[in-house]
Amino acid sequence: PIPSKKDVFSVYTEVGECPWNEKNQLVHIGIQGYTVPVEELPAANLVFLLDVSGSMEDENKLPLLKQSFKLLVDKLNSKDKVSIVTYAGEERVVLESTSCENKKEIKAAIDNLSAGGSTNGEGGINKAYEIASTNFLKNGNNRVILATDGDFNMGQSSDGELTRLIEEKRDQGVYLT
């Protein structure tokens, strides 16, 4: 069952016979969290940070990523804004902060992405955080959403340095997903 706002989540359990082994039983555990109504969500300042390096060319990578991000855009509302930064050999701002009232423009920018080049993740992360900070929404959801298939092979790539950068930006109110 869907929980009330004060309950936060609800749990459902069921025990049944196991059809392939009568000595066993199956346990079904369902957990349902409270779903915040869309009209109560804070405005979002999202920066899509997308890896478009050559390794993303496979059918199950960039094409799937494009399809998924367009589905995400469909779920956003008019108070939300989206920016798109890509990285391969260098970072590139594909779309400046754009209101989700212009979903066609956002989706067109996603559709125009293509793969090629090396993987300069450092440049992409720095540019994405710069754009997120420039368009920062007080009391909003300020977030960089990173989509990649792997490692950075150009620029800053140590886990410690990247972790410190992400923690610093988090402390400033910009989160990484």
mmCIF file of C-alpha atoms in Angstrom:
data_model
loop_
_atom_site.group_PDB
_atom_site.id
_atom_site.type_symbol
_atom_site.label_atom_id
_atom_site.label_comp_id
_atom_site.label_asym_id
_atom_site.label_seq_id
_atom_site.Cartn_x
_atom_site.Cartn_y
_atom_site.Cartn_z
ATOM 1 C CA PRO A 1 0.000 0.000 0.000
ATOM 2 C CA ILE A 2 1.053 3.593 -0.619
ATOM 3 C CA PRO A 3 2.089 5.119 2.716
ATOM 4 C CA SER A 4 0.952 8.432 4.108
ATOM 5 C CA LYS A 5 3.378 11.333 4.242
ATOM 6 C CA LYS A 6 3.932 10.818 7.983
ATOM 7 C CA ASP A 7 4.680 7.077 7.561
ATOM 8 C CA VAL A 8 7.370 7.655 4.876
ATOM 9 C CA PHE A 9 7.239 4.012 3.705
ATOM 10 C CA SER A 10 5.119 0.880 4.073
ATOM 11 C CA VAL A 11 6.046 -2.804 4.027
ATOM 12 C CA TYR A 12 4.040 -5.699 2.611
ATOM 13 C CA THR A 13 4.991 -9.349 3.189
ATOM 14 C CA GLU A 14 3.567 -12.586 1.908
ATOM 15 C CA VAL A 15 4.671 -16.212 2.330
ATOM 16 C CA GLY A 16 3.696 -18.876 -0.183
ATOM 17 C CA GLU A 17 4.493 -22.359 -1.372
ATOM 18 C CA CYS A 18 7.500 -22.862 -3.623
ATOM 19 C CA PRO A 19 6.249 -24.423 -6.890
ATOM 20 C CA TRP A 20 9.570 -26.119 -7.750
ATOM 21 C CA ASN A 21 10.487 -27.419 -4.275
ATOM 22 C CA GLU A 22 7.733 -28.347 -1.838
ATOM 23 C CA LYS A 23 10.230 -28.352 1.068
ATOM 24 C CA ASN A 24 10.742 -24.601 0.639
ATOM 25 C CA GLN A 25 8.565 -21.535 0.901
ATOM 26 C CA LEU A 26 8.858 -18.247 -0.971
ATOM 27 C CA VAL A 27 8.805 -14.905 0.807
ATOM 28 C CA HIS A 28 7.720 -11.760 -1.018
ATOM 29 C CA ILE A 29 8.672 -8.474 0.633
ATOM 30 C CA GLY A 30 7.420 -5.246 -0.872
ATOM 31 C CA ILE A 31 8.577 -1.807 0.261
ATOM 32 C CA GLN A 32 6.764 1.282 -0.992
ATOM 33 C CA GLY A 33 8.053 4.765 -0.258
ATOM 34 C CA TYR A 34 5.958 7.881 0.001
ATOM 35 C CA THR A 35 5.723 9.589 -3.379
ATOM 36 C CA VAL A 36 5.946 13.351 -3.151
ATOM 37 C CA PRO A 37 3.317 14.941 -5.427
ATOM 38 C CA VAL A 38 5.009 16.620 -8.406
ATOM 39 C CA GLU A 39 3.546 20.009 -7.478
ATOM 40 C CA GLU A 40 5.326 19.802 -4.082
ATOM 41 C CA LEU A 41 8.782 19.044 -5.527
ATOM 42 C CA PRO A 42 11.296 21.890 -5.462
ATOM 43 C CA ALA A 43 12.362 23.370 -8.786
ATOM 44 C CA ALA A 44 15.261 21.499 -10.372
ATOM 45 C CA ASN A 45 18.446 22.866 -11.913
ATOM 46 C CA LEU A 46 19.786 19.783 -13.687
ATOM 47 C CA VAL A 47 23.001 19.567 -15.663
ATOM 48 C CA PHE A 48 23.223 16.447 -17.801
ATOM 49 C CA LEU A 49 26.931 15.571 -18.028
ATOM 50 C CA LEU A 50 27.151 13.080 -20.862
ATOM 51 C CA ASP A 51 30.138 11.036 -22.002
ATOM 52 C CA VAL A 52 30.202 11.123 -25.813
ATOM 53 C CA SER A 53 33.652 9.572 -26.223
ATOM 54 C CA GLY A 54 34.250 6.948 -28.894
ATOM 55 C CA SER A 55 33.521 4.067 -26.507
ATOM 56 C CA MET A 56 29.928 5.340 -26.177
ATOM 57 C CA GLU A 57 29.174 4.598 -29.834
ATOM 58 C CA ASP A 58 27.766 1.102 -29.173
ATOM 59 C CA GLU A 59 24.005 0.677 -29.567
ATOM 60 C CA ASN A 60 23.594 -0.106 -25.855
ATOM 61 C CA LYS A 61 25.439 3.058 -24.754
ATOM 62 C CA LEU A 62 24.864 6.524 -26.274
ATOM 63 C CA PRO A 63 21.647 5.618 -28.132
ATOM 64 C CA LEU A 64 20.219 4.102 -24.940
ATOM 65 C CA LEU A 65 21.430 7.071 -22.891
ATOM 66 C CA LYS A 66 19.729 9.509 -25.294
ATOM 67 C CA GLN A 67 16.463 7.589 -25.095
ATOM 68 C CA SER A 68 16.642 7.494 -21.277
ATOM 69 C CA PHE A 69 17.385 11.190 -20.848
ATOM 70 C CA LYS A 70 14.481 12.110 -23.126
ATOM 71 C CA LEU A 71 12.211 10.033 -20.867
ATOM 72 C CA LEU A 72 13.578 11.951 -17.879
ATOM 73 C CA VAL A 73 12.851 15.264 -19.603
ATOM 74 C CA ASP A 74 9.249 14.127 -20.091
ATOM 75 C CA LYS A 75 8.923 13.744 -16.295
ATOM 76 C CA LEU A 76 10.165 17.269 -15.534
ATOM 77 C CA ASN A 77 7.820 20.238 -15.233
ATOM 78 C CA SER A 78 7.898 23.881 -16.293
ATOM 79 C CA LYS A 79 9.654 25.130 -13.143
ATOM 80 C CA ASP A 80 12.634 22.853 -13.895
ATOM 81 C CA LYS A 81 15.664 23.743 -16.014
ATOM 82 C CA VAL A 82 18.113 21.541 -17.912
ATOM 83 C CA SER A 83 21.627 22.196 -19.212
ATOM 84 C CA ILE A 84 23.657 19.689 -21.224
ATOM 85 C CA VAL A 85 27.443 19.343 -21.104
ATOM 86 C CA THR A 86 29.248 16.662 -23.073
ATOM 87 C CA TYR A 87 32.808 15.489 -22.926
ATOM 88 C CA ALA A 88 35.078 13.497 -25.165
ATOM 89 C CA GLY A 89 38.438 15.016 -26.161
ATOM 90 C CA GLU A 90 37.137 18.284 -24.687
ATOM 91 C CA GLU A 91 34.086 19.471 -22.815
ATOM 92 C CA ARG A 92 31.312 21.233 -24.711
ATOM 93 C CA VAL A 93 28.179 23.038 -23.585
ATOM 94 C CA VAL A 94 25.494 21.610 -25.855
ATOM 95 C CA LEU A 95 22.592 23.397 -24.189
ATOM 96 C CA GLU A 96 22.639 26.353 -21.814
ATOM 97 C CA SER A 97 20.144 26.293 -18.947
ATOM 98 C CA THR A 98 16.739 25.874 -20.609
ATOM 99 C CA SER A 99 13.290 25.848 -19.048
ATOM 100 C CA CYS A 100 11.394 22.583 -19.351
ATOM 101 C CA GLU A 101 8.634 24.626 -20.947
ATOM 102 C CA ASN A 102 10.872 24.044 -24.021
ATOM 103 C CA LYS A 103 11.075 20.249 -23.893
ATOM 104 C CA LYS A 104 11.298 20.002 -27.693
ATOM 105 C CA GLU A 105 14.479 22.114 -27.672
ATOM 106 C CA ILE A 106 16.011 19.990 -24.893
ATOM 107 C CA LYS A 107 15.149 16.731 -26.668
ATOM 108 C CA ALA A 108 16.516 18.036 -29.972
ATOM 109 C CA ALA A 109 19.843 18.798 -28.272
ATOM 110 C CA ILE A 110 19.890 15.245 -26.908
ATOM 111 C CA ASP A 111 19.018 13.792 -30.324
ATOM 112 C CA ASN A 112 21.946 15.647 -31.939
ATOM 113 C CA LEU A 113 24.587 13.991 -29.738
ATOM 114 C CA SER A 114 27.131 11.703 -31.393
ATOM 115 C CA ALA A 115 30.110 9.739 -30.088
ATOM 116 C CA GLY A 116 33.818 10.127 -30.878
ATOM 117 C CA GLY A 117 37.148 10.979 -29.278
ATOM 118 C CA SER A 118 38.888 10.303 -25.976
ATOM 119 C CA THR A 119 37.498 10.802 -22.457
ATOM 120 C CA ASN A 120 38.244 14.135 -20.742
ATOM 121 C CA GLY A 121 36.022 13.640 -17.733
ATOM 122 C CA GLU A 122 37.774 16.292 -15.638
ATOM 123 C CA GLY A 123 36.929 19.054 -18.110
ATOM 124 C CA GLY A 124 33.335 17.879 -18.303
ATOM 125 C CA ILE A 125 32.856 17.709 -14.535
ATOM 126 C CA ASN A 126 34.362 21.156 -14.003
ATOM 127 C CA LYS A 127 32.184 22.703 -16.728
ATOM 128 C CA ALA A 128 29.041 20.953 -15.433
ATOM 129 C CA TYR A 129 29.630 22.222 -11.892
ATOM 130 C CA GLU A 130 30.307 25.716 -13.239
ATOM 131 C CA ILE A 131 26.957 25.732 -15.055
ATOM 132 C CA ALA A 132 25.124 24.239 -12.053
ATOM 133 C CA SER A 133 26.597 26.957 -9.815
ATOM 134 C CA THR A 134 25.771 29.738 -12.279
ATOM 135 C CA ASN A 135 22.120 28.631 -12.386
ATOM 136 C CA PHE A 136 21.919 27.671 -8.698
ATOM 137 C CA LEU A 137 18.383 27.574 -7.276
ATOM 138 C CA LYS A 138 18.132 28.405 -3.595
ATOM 139 C CA ASN A 139 15.946 25.704 -1.986
ATOM 140 C CA GLY A 140 16.003 23.849 -5.313
ATOM 141 C CA ASN A 141 17.364 20.538 -6.515
ATOM 142 C CA ASN A 142 20.777 21.499 -7.937
ATOM 143 C CA ARG A 143 22.275 18.411 -9.483
ATOM 144 C CA VAL A 144 24.806 17.210 -12.038
ATOM 145 C CA ILE A 145 23.703 13.899 -13.555
ATOM 146 C CA LEU A 146 26.706 12.027 -14.942
ATOM 147 C CA ALA A 147 26.226 9.324 -17.567
ATOM 148 C CA THR A 148 29.348 7.447 -18.637
ATOM 149 C CA ASP A 149 30.571 3.974 -19.487
ATOM 150 C CA GLY A 150 33.802 4.109 -17.579
ATOM 151 C CA ASP A 151 37.065 5.715 -16.650
ATOM 152 C CA PHE A 152 38.464 9.116 -17.438
ATOM 153 C CA ASN A 153 41.622 8.875 -19.508
ATOM 154 C CA MET A 154 42.496 12.570 -19.788
ATOM 155 C CA GLY A 155 42.957 15.231 -17.096
ATOM 156 C CA GLN A 156 42.459 14.737 -13.360
ATOM 157 C CA SER A 157 41.571 11.125 -12.841
ATOM 158 C CA SER A 158 42.613 10.104 -9.324
ATOM 159 C CA ASP A 159 39.746 8.923 -7.167
ATOM 160 C CA GLY A 160 40.890 11.091 -4.243
ATOM 161 C CA GLU A 161 40.972 14.325 -6.235
ATOM 162 C CA LEU A 162 37.586 13.666 -7.811
ATOM 163 C CA THR A 163 36.070 12.702 -4.468
ATOM 164 C CA ARG A 164 37.299 15.956 -2.891
ATOM 165 C CA LEU A 165 35.834 17.983 -5.766
ATOM 166 C CA ILE A 166 32.461 16.226 -5.499
ATOM 167 C CA GLU A 167 32.386 16.669 -1.708
ATOM 168 C CA GLU A 168 33.282 20.368 -2.017
ATOM 169 C CA LYS A 169 30.467 20.959 -4.511
ATOM 170 C CA ARG A 170 28.037 18.946 -2.379
ATOM 171 C CA ASP A 171 28.833 21.203 0.565
ATOM 172 C CA GLN A 172 27.909 24.148 -1.698
ATOM 173 C CA GLY A 173 24.527 22.550 -2.490
ATOM 174 C CA VAL A 174 25.251 20.982 -5.902
ATOM 175 C CA TYR A 175 24.956 17.200 -5.887
ATOM 176 C CA LEU A 176 26.260 14.538 -8.269
ATOM 177 C CA THR A 177 24.222 11.571 -9.421
#
